[in-house]
């Protein structure tokens, strides 16, 4: 039995409870969605003996590109015959997506068993009951499942920042920073230097630290030097070059030529290979080539319809929006139509600015979640960005994703390209109606 903020007591789910009931419970027992710090989650992990996994552990931090980098490392390792566990967040449709083993989502039963063990550990008799946030509970569930299944490799995607993120209770064998930009300012700071230092908190003394960010803040390198991390940095220790419809990776162990262009971002592909070549130098070029080329991840420039071409992408900050705009240019001169929904705590104005010259027509939707931004506010941001533009900008507002898509469907041709983006919630909501 736990008490949350008030006088109302909440009971743990019964033995026969399903996953949905467990998730509702986890959302209700902690007063805040996000609470930075490692003390509470470390204590519960110790009670469950989860701090030392029987696997090689890679922790991946970064403003953008964490999920795709994990997906490509995972794909290569599977090609090389290794067993792989991945913990990532958030999920798009099903919570099970957060924990996968050998590229398959874990079952409801595995998650319920993990939740049950965590609940017992955090509320042991004769010990202080420990409150856990939803993310901390989810992270411990992933670790519990990996401890039980013992994959060769575990990839941990950081949820927020790095230094105080729940994934950082594990001393990883190697750590990665994919990219650094300003996001989640209320938690990580409002400069790239502050954000970088938080992300560098995943680095470990004398262990591999792969940096895929080309413009790395000095705070990252300063901290790496302070703890004598083994830095492996893009454009210094490894590099990549586009050559027509192929690309090349060069690292300290040599070069890999004529690589097939990946479906996922090239910069993250290079970072993934850097991790592979430094951690598992015995893995063959064939496994790397095939693994990178065949890696996929839902919601990352994913094409979900052919005619018209409909793409979905979870881009929700300026850094990701800039990359998205660059990728959409390949479809010009086709008309680009955007269906966009965002959250209140994101820099909507900056995101729309990055796509302003690429998108021809906008369909804004409100998101029916607590942090959802209403469509009128998005339209106002777009109007402000185009205040001095003499050409009228086409923008429409809707109360729901379903309404927005109905309008898009009624006004597009087979030659148009539709991009659905702005939030995990937007992509998830759209996937349910397509």
Coordinates of C-alpha atoms in Angstrom, one line a residue:
X1 CA 0.0 0.0 0.0
X2 CA 1.4 3.4 -0.9
X3 CA 0.3 7.0 -0.3
X4 CA 0.6 9.6 -3.0
X5 CA 0.6 13.3 -2.1
X6 CA -2.8 13.1 -0.5
X7 CA -4.8 11.0 1.9
X8 CA -5.8 8.5 -0.8
X9 CA -4.1 5.1 -0.6
X10 CA -3.4 3.1 -3.7
X11 CA -3.0 -0.6 -3.6
X12 CA -0.6 -2.6 -5.7
X13 CA -2.1 -4.6 -8.5
X14 CA -3.5 -8.0 -7.7
X15 CA -1.7 -11.2 -8.7
X16 CA -4.0 -11.6 -11.7
X17 CA -3.6 -8.0 -12.9
X18 CA -2.7 -7.4 -16.6
X19 CA -0.1 -5.1 -18.0
X20 CA -2.5 -2.2 -18.6
X21 CA -3.5 -2.3 -14.9
X22 CA 0.2 -2.3 -13.9
X23 CA 1.0 0.7 -16.1
X24 CA -2.0 2.6 -14.6
X25 CA -0.6 1.8 -11.2
X26 CA 2.9 3.0 -12.0
X27 CA 1.6 6.3 -13.3
X28 CA -0.3 6.9 -10.1
X29 CA 2.2 6.1 -7.3
X30 CA 4.8 8.9 -7.8
X31 CA 3.9 12.6 -7.5
X32 CA 6.0 13.7 -10.5
X33 CA 6.6 12.3 -14.0
X34 CA 10.3 13.2 -13.9
X35 CA 12.5 13.3 -10.8
X36 CA 16.2 13.5 -11.5
X37 CA 18.6 11.6 -9.2
X38 CA 19.9 8.2 -8.7
X39 CA 19.5 7.5 -4.9
X40 CA 16.1 5.9 -4.9
X41 CA 16.5 3.8 -8.1
X42 CA 19.9 2.7 -7.0
X43 CA 18.6 1.5 -3.6
X44 CA 15.9 -0.6 -5.3
X45 CA 18.4 -2.0 -7.9
X46 CA 20.7 -3.0 -5.0
X47 CA 17.8 -4.9 -3.3
X48 CA 17.3 -6.8 -6.6
X49 CA 21.0 -7.3 -7.4
X50 CA 20.6 -5.4 -10.7
X51 CA 23.7 -3.2 -10.6
X52 CA 25.9 -5.8 -12.2
X53 CA 24.5 -7.4 -15.4
X54 CA 26.1 -10.5 -16.9
X55 CA 26.4 -8.7 -20.2
X56 CA 28.6 -6.1 -22.0
X57 CA 26.7 -2.8 -21.5
X58 CA 26.7 0.2 -23.8
X59 CA 25.0 3.3 -22.6
X60 CA 23.8 5.8 -25.3
X61 CA 23.1 9.4 -24.6
X62 CA 22.4 12.3 -26.9
X63 CA 19.8 15.0 -27.8
X64 CA 18.8 13.2 -30.9
X65 CA 19.9 9.9 -32.5
X66 CA 20.0 7.7 -29.5
X67 CA 17.3 5.3 -30.7
X68 CA 18.7 5.0 -34.2
X69 CA 22.2 4.5 -33.0
X70 CA 21.1 1.7 -30.7
X71 CA 19.1 0.1 -33.5
X72 CA 22.1 0.0 -35.8
X73 CA 24.5 -1.3 -33.1
X74 CA 21.8 -3.9 -32.4
X75 CA 21.4 -4.9 -36.0
X76 CA 25.2 -5.4 -36.5
X77 CA 25.5 -7.4 -33.3
X78 CA 22.7 -9.7 -34.4
X79 CA 24.3 -10.1 -37.8
X80 CA 27.5 -11.2 -35.9
X81 CA 25.6 -13.8 -34.0
X82 CA 25.4 -12.1 -30.6
X83 CA 22.3 -12.0 -28.4
X84 CA 21.2 -8.4 -27.7
X85 CA 18.9 -6.6 -25.2
X86 CA 17.8 -3.0 -25.8
X87 CA 16.2 -0.7 -23.4
X88 CA 14.7 2.5 -25.0
X89 CA 12.1 5.1 -24.4
X90 CA 9.5 6.4 -25.0
X91 CA 7.4 3.8 -26.8
X92 CA 5.2 4.6 -29.8
X93 CA 2.2 2.4 -29.3
X94 CA 2.9 -0.5 -26.9
X95 CA 4.9 -0.2 -23.6
X96 CA 6.6 -3.5 -24.6
X97 CA 8.6 -1.7 -27.3
X98 CA 10.8 -0.3 -24.5
X99 CA 12.5 -3.6 -23.8
X100 CA 13.4 -5.9 -26.6
X101 CA 15.5 -9.1 -26.9
X102 CA 17.0 -10.0 -30.2
X103 CA 14.9 -7.4 -31.9
X104 CA 11.6 -8.7 -30.4
X105 CA 9.6 -6.8 -27.9
X106 CA 9.3 -8.6 -24.6
X107 CA 6.0 -10.2 -23.5
X108 CA 3.4 -8.8 -21.1
X109 CA 4.2 -11.7 -18.8
X110 CA 7.9 -10.8 -18.6
X111 CA 7.1 -7.2 -17.8
X112 CA 4.5 -8.2 -15.2
X113 CA 7.0 -10.5 -13.5
X114 CA 9.6 -7.7 -13.4
X115 CA 7.1 -5.2 -12.0
X116 CA 6.0 -7.6 -9.4
X117 CA 9.6 -8.2 -8.3
X118 CA 10.3 -4.4 -8.2
X119 CA 7.2 -3.7 -6.2
X120 CA 8.2 -6.3 -3.6
X121 CA 11.7 -4.9 -3.5
X122 CA 10.8 -1.2 -3.1
X123 CA 8.3 -2.0 -0.3
X124 CA 10.0 -4.7 1.7
X125 CA 8.9 -5.2 5.3
X126 CA 11.2 -3.6 7.9
X127 CA 12.7 -1.3 5.2
X128 CA 11.8 2.2 4.1
X129 CA 9.4 2.1 1.2
X130 CA 10.9 3.8 -1.8
X131 CA 8.9 5.8 -4.3
X132 CA 9.8 5.4 -8.0
X133 CA 8.9 7.4 -11.0
X134 CA 7.3 5.8 -14.1
X135 CA 10.7 5.9 -15.9
X136 CA 12.6 4.5 -13.0
X137 CA 10.2 1.6 -12.7
X138 CA 10.5 1.0 -16.5
X139 CA 14.3 1.1 -16.4
X140 CA 14.4 -1.3 -13.5
X141 CA 12.1 -3.6 -15.4
X142 CA 14.4 -3.6 -18.3
X143 CA 17.4 -4.4 -16.1
X144 CA 15.5 -7.1 -14.3
X145 CA 14.6 -8.8 -17.6
X146 CA 18.2 -8.5 -18.9
X147 CA 19.5 -10.0 -15.6
X148 CA 17.2 -13.0 -16.1
X149 CA 17.9 -13.6 -19.8
X150 CA 21.6 -12.8 -19.9
X151 CA 22.1 -11.4 -23.4
X152 CA 25.6 -11.0 -24.7
X153 CA 25.1 -7.3 -25.0
X154 CA 22.8 -4.8 -23.4
X155 CA 22.2 -1.4 -25.0
X156 CA 20.8 1.3 -22.6
X157 CA 19.2 4.4 -24.2
X158 CA 19.4 7.3 -21.8
X159 CA 16.0 8.9 -21.2
X160 CA 17.0 12.4 -20.2
X161 CA 20.4 13.9 -20.0
X162 CA 22.7 11.2 -18.6
X163 CA 24.4 12.1 -15.3
X164 CA 21.2 11.8 -13.2
X165 CA 19.2 9.5 -15.6
X166 CA 18.1 6.1 -14.1
X167 CA 20.1 4.2 -16.8
X168 CA 23.3 5.7 -15.3
X169 CA 23.1 3.4 -12.2
X170 CA 24.9 0.8 -14.4
X171 CA 28.7 1.1 -14.9
X172 CA 28.7 0.7 -18.7
X173 CA 31.6 -0.9 -20.5
X174 CA 31.4 1.9 -23.2
X175 CA 29.3 5.1 -23.5
X176 CA 28.2 7.1 -26.4
X177 CA 27.0 10.7 -27.0
X178 CA 25.3 10.9 -30.4
X179 CA 24.5 14.6 -30.6
X180 CA 24.2 17.7 -28.3
X181 CA 21.7 20.5 -28.6
X182 CA 19.4 22.4 -26.3
X183 CA 16.3 20.5 -25.2
X184 CA 14.7 20.0 -21.8
X185 CA 16.2 23.2 -20.5
X186 CA 14.5 23.0 -17.2
X187 CA 16.4 19.9 -16.4
X188 CA 19.6 20.1 -18.4
X189 CA 20.4 23.8 -18.7
X190 CA 20.0 26.4 -21.4
X191 CA 23.4 26.2 -23.1
X192 CA 25.1 23.5 -25.1
X193 CA 28.0 23.5 -22.5
X194 CA 25.6 22.7 -19.7
X195 CA 23.7 20.1 -21.7
X196 CA 26.9 18.5 -22.8
X197 CA 28.2 18.2 -19.2
X198 CA 25.0 16.4 -18.2
X199 CA 25.3 14.0 -21.0
X200 CA 29.0 13.4 -20.3
X201 CA 28.0 12.1 -16.9
X202 CA 27.5 8.7 -18.5
X203 CA 31.3 8.4 -19.2
X204 CA 33.3 6.1 -17.0
X205 CA 36.9 6.2 -15.9
X206 CA 39.4 4.6 -18.4
X207 CA 36.5 3.3 -20.5
X208 CA 35.5 3.9 -24.1
X209 CA 33.6 7.2 -24.7
X210 CA 32.4 7.6 -28.3
X211 CA 31.4 11.1 -29.3
X212 CA 29.4 11.5 -32.5
X213 CA 28.7 15.2 -32.1
X214 CA 31.0 17.1 -34.4
X215 CA 30.8 20.4 -32.5
X216 CA 31.4 19.0 -29.1
X217 CA 31.3 21.5 -26.2
X218 CA 34.4 21.8 -24.1
X219 CA 32.6 20.6 -21.0
X220 CA 32.3 17.1 -22.5
X221 CA 36.0 16.9 -23.3
X222 CA 37.0 18.5 -20.0
X223 CA 35.0 15.9 -18.0
X224 CA 36.3 13.0 -20.2
X225 CA 39.9 14.2 -19.5
X226 CA 39.2 14.6 -15.8
X227 CA 38.2 10.9 -15.5
X228 CA 40.7 9.7 -18.2
X229 CA 37.9 8.3 -20.4
X230 CA 39.1 6.7 -23.6
X231 CA 37.7 9.3 -26.0
X232 CA 36.9 8.2 -29.6
X233 CA 35.7 11.3 -31.4
X234 CA 34.2 12.0 -34.8
X235 CA 36.4 13.9 -37.3
X236 CA 39.4 13.2 -35.1
X237 CA 39.5 9.5 -34.5
X238 CA 36.9 8.4 -37.0
X239 CA 35.1 9.9 -39.9
X240 CA 32.7 9.2 -42.7
X241 CA 32.3 10.5 -46.3
X242 CA 29.4 10.3 -48.7
X243 CA 30.4 9.2 -52.2
X244 CA 27.4 9.2 -54.6
X245 CA 25.0 6.4 -53.5
X246 CA 27.6 4.8 -51.3
X247 CA 29.6 6.0 -48.2
X248 CA 32.9 5.3 -46.5
X249 CA 33.7 4.9 -42.8
X250 CA 37.3 5.4 -41.6
X251 CA 38.5 4.6 -38.1
X252 CA 41.7 3.7 -36.3
X253 CA 41.2 0.1 -37.3
X254 CA 41.0 1.0 -41.0
X255 CA 38.4 1.9 -43.5
X256 CA 35.2 0.3 -44.8
X257 CA 34.4 1.3 -48.3
X258 CA 31.3 1.2 -50.6
X259 CA 28.8 1.0 -47.7
X260 CA 25.1 1.0 -48.7
X261 CA 23.4 4.1 -47.5
X262 CA 21.4 3.3 -44.4
X263 CA 17.7 4.1 -44.0
X264 CA 18.6 5.8 -40.7
X265 CA 20.8 9.0 -40.3
X266 CA 24.3 8.6 -41.7
X267 CA 26.0 10.4 -38.8
X268 CA 24.5 7.9 -36.4
X269 CA 25.5 5.0 -38.6
X270 CA 29.1 6.2 -38.4
X271 CA 28.8 6.5 -34.6
X272 CA 27.4 3.0 -34.4
X273 CA 30.3 1.6 -36.4
X274 CA 32.8 3.4 -34.2
X275 CA 31.3 1.7 -31.2
X276 CA 31.5 -1.7 -32.9
X277 CA 35.0 -1.4 -34.2
X278 CA 36.4 -0.3 -30.8
X279 CA 34.4 -2.8 -28.7
X280 CA 34.3 -5.8 -31.0
X281 CA 37.1 -5.5 -33.5
X282 CA 36.6 -9.1 -34.5
X283 CA 33.2 -8.5 -36.0
X284 CA 33.4 -8.9 -39.8
X285 CA 33.0 -6.1 -42.4
X286 CA 30.2 -8.2 -43.9
X287 CA 28.2 -8.1 -40.6
X288 CA 28.8 -4.4 -40.2
X289 CA 27.7 -3.7 -43.8
X290 CA 24.6 -5.8 -43.7
X291 CA 23.6 -4.7 -40.2
X292 CA 23.8 -1.0 -40.9
X293 CA 22.0 -1.2 -44.2
X294 CA 19.1 -3.3 -42.9
X295 CA 18.6 -1.5 -39.6
X296 CA 15.1 0.1 -39.1
X297 CA 13.3 1.9 -36.3
X298 CA 9.7 2.9 -36.3
X299 CA 8.9 6.6 -36.4
X300 CA 12.2 7.7 -37.9
X301 CA 11.5 9.0 -41.4
X302 CA 9.4 5.9 -41.8
X303 CA 7.4 5.6 -44.9
X304 CA 3.9 4.3 -44.1
X305 CA 2.2 4.8 -47.5
X306 CA 3.3 4.8 -51.1
X307 CA 0.7 6.8 -53.0
X308 CA 0.6 9.4 -51.8
X309 CA 3.9 9.1 -50.0
X310 CA 3.4 9.5 -46.3
X311 CA 6.3 9.7 -43.9
X312 CA 6.3 9.8 -40.1
X313 CA 9.0 11.1 -37.9
X314 CA 9.2 11.8 -34.1
X315 CA 11.3 15.0 -34.6
X316 CA 10.3 17.4 -31.8
X317 CA 13.2 19.8 -31.3
X318 CA 15.1 22.3 -33.6
X319 CA 18.1 20.0 -34.1
X320 CA 15.9 17.1 -35.3
X321 CA 13.7 19.4 -37.4
X322 CA 16.8 20.8 -39.2
X323 CA 17.8 17.2 -40.2
X324 CA 14.2 16.4 -41.2
X325 CA 14.1 19.4 -43.5
X326 CA 17.3 18.3 -45.2
X327 CA 15.9 14.9 -45.8
X328 CA 12.6 16.2 -47.2
X329 CA 14.5 18.3 -49.8
X330 CA 15.0 15.1 -51.8
X331 CA 11.3 15.0 -52.7
X332 CA 11.2 18.5 -54.2
X333 CA 9.6 19.8 -56.4
X334 CA 6.8 17.7 -55.0
X335 CA 4.4 19.6 -52.7
X336 CA 5.4 18.9 -49.1
X337 CA 2.4 18.8 -46.7
X338 CA 3.0 18.7 -42.9
X339 CA 0.7 17.3 -40.3
X340 CA 2.2 18.6 -37.0
X341 CA 1.3 18.2 -33.3
X342 CA 3.7 19.2 -30.5
X343 CA 4.0 19.4 -26.7
X344 CA 3.9 22.6 -24.7
X345 CA 7.5 22.2 -23.4
X346 CA 9.1 22.1 -26.8
X347 CA 10.4 25.1 -28.8
X348 CA 7.6 25.0 -31.4
X349 CA 8.7 28.3 -33.0
X350 CA 12.2 27.2 -33.6
X351 CA 11.0 23.8 -34.9
X352 CA 8.7 25.4 -37.4
X353 CA 11.4 27.9 -38.5
X354 CA 13.7 25.0 -39.5
X355 CA 11.0 23.6 -41.8
X356 CA 9.5 26.9 -43.0
X357 CA 11.2 26.9 -46.4
X358 CA 10.5 23.2 -47.0
X359 CA 6.9 22.7 -46.1
X360 CA 4.3 24.1 -48.6
X361 CA 1.1 23.5 -46.5
X362 CA 0.6 23.0 -42.8
X363 CA -2.1 21.0 -40.9
X364 CA -1.8 21.6 -37.2
X365 CA -3.4 19.4 -34.6
X366 CA -4.0 19.7 -30.9
X367 CA -2.7 16.8 -28.9
X368 CA -5.1 15.3 -26.3
X369 CA -2.5 14.8 -23.6
X370 CA -1.8 16.9 -20.5
X371 CA 1.3 18.5 -22.1
X372 CA -0.3 18.9 -25.5
X373 CA 0.0 22.2 -27.4
X374 CA -3.2 23.4 -29.1
X375 CA -3.3 23.8 -32.8
X376 CA -4.0 27.5 -32.7
X377 CA -0.8 28.2 -30.8
X378 CA 1.2 26.3 -33.4
X379 CA -0.5 28.3 -36.2
X380 CA 0.3 31.5 -34.3
X381 CA 4.0 30.5 -34.1
X382 CA 4.0 29.9 -37.8
X383 CA 2.3 33.2 -38.5
X384 CA 4.9 35.1 -36.3
X385 CA 7.7 33.4 -38.1
X386 CA 6.3 34.6 -41.4
X387 CA 5.3 38.1 -40.4
X388 CA 7.5 39.7 -43.0
X389 CA 6.8 37.1 -45.7
X390 CA 4.8 38.6 -48.6
X391 CA 3.6 35.1 -49.7
X392 CA 0.6 33.7 -47.9
X393 CA 1.3 30.6 -45.8
X394 CA -1.3 27.9 -46.0
X395 CA -2.1 26.6 -42.5
X396 CA -5.1 24.9 -41.0
X397 CA -6.0 24.0 -37.4
X398 CA -7.8 20.9 -36.0
X399 CA -8.8 19.5 -32.7
X400 CA -7.5 16.0 -33.3
X401 CA -5.1 14.0 -35.4
X402 CA -8.0 12.2 -37.0
X403 CA -9.7 15.5 -38.1
X404 CA -6.4 16.8 -39.5
X405 CA -5.7 13.6 -41.4
X406 CA -9.2 13.6 -42.9
X407 CA -8.6 17.1 -44.2
X408 CA -5.2 16.2 -45.5
X409 CA -6.6 13.1 -47.3
X410 CA -9.3 15.2 -49.0
X411 CA -6.7 17.7 -50.3
X412 CA -3.7 15.7 -51.5
X413 CA -2.8 14.1 -54.8
X414 CA -0.7 11.0 -55.5
X415 CA 2.3 13.3 -56.3
X416 CA 2.3 15.0 -52.9
X417 CA 4.5 14.1 -49.9
X418 CA 3.0 14.1 -46.4
X419 CA 5.2 14.3 -43.3
X420 CA 3.6 13.6 -39.9
X421 CA 5.8 14.8 -37.1
X422 CA 6.3 16.9 -33.9
X423 CA 6.0 14.4 -31.1
X424 CA 6.0 10.7 -30.3
X425 CA 2.3 11.3 -29.4
X426 CA 1.6 12.6 -32.9
X427 CA 3.2 9.6 -34.6
X428 CA 1.6 7.2 -32.3
X429 CA -1.8 8.7 -32.7
X430 CA -1.5 8.8 -36.4
X431 CA -0.4 5.1 -36.6
X432 CA -3.7 4.2 -34.9
X433 CA -5.9 5.8 -37.6
X434 CA -3.9 5.1 -40.8

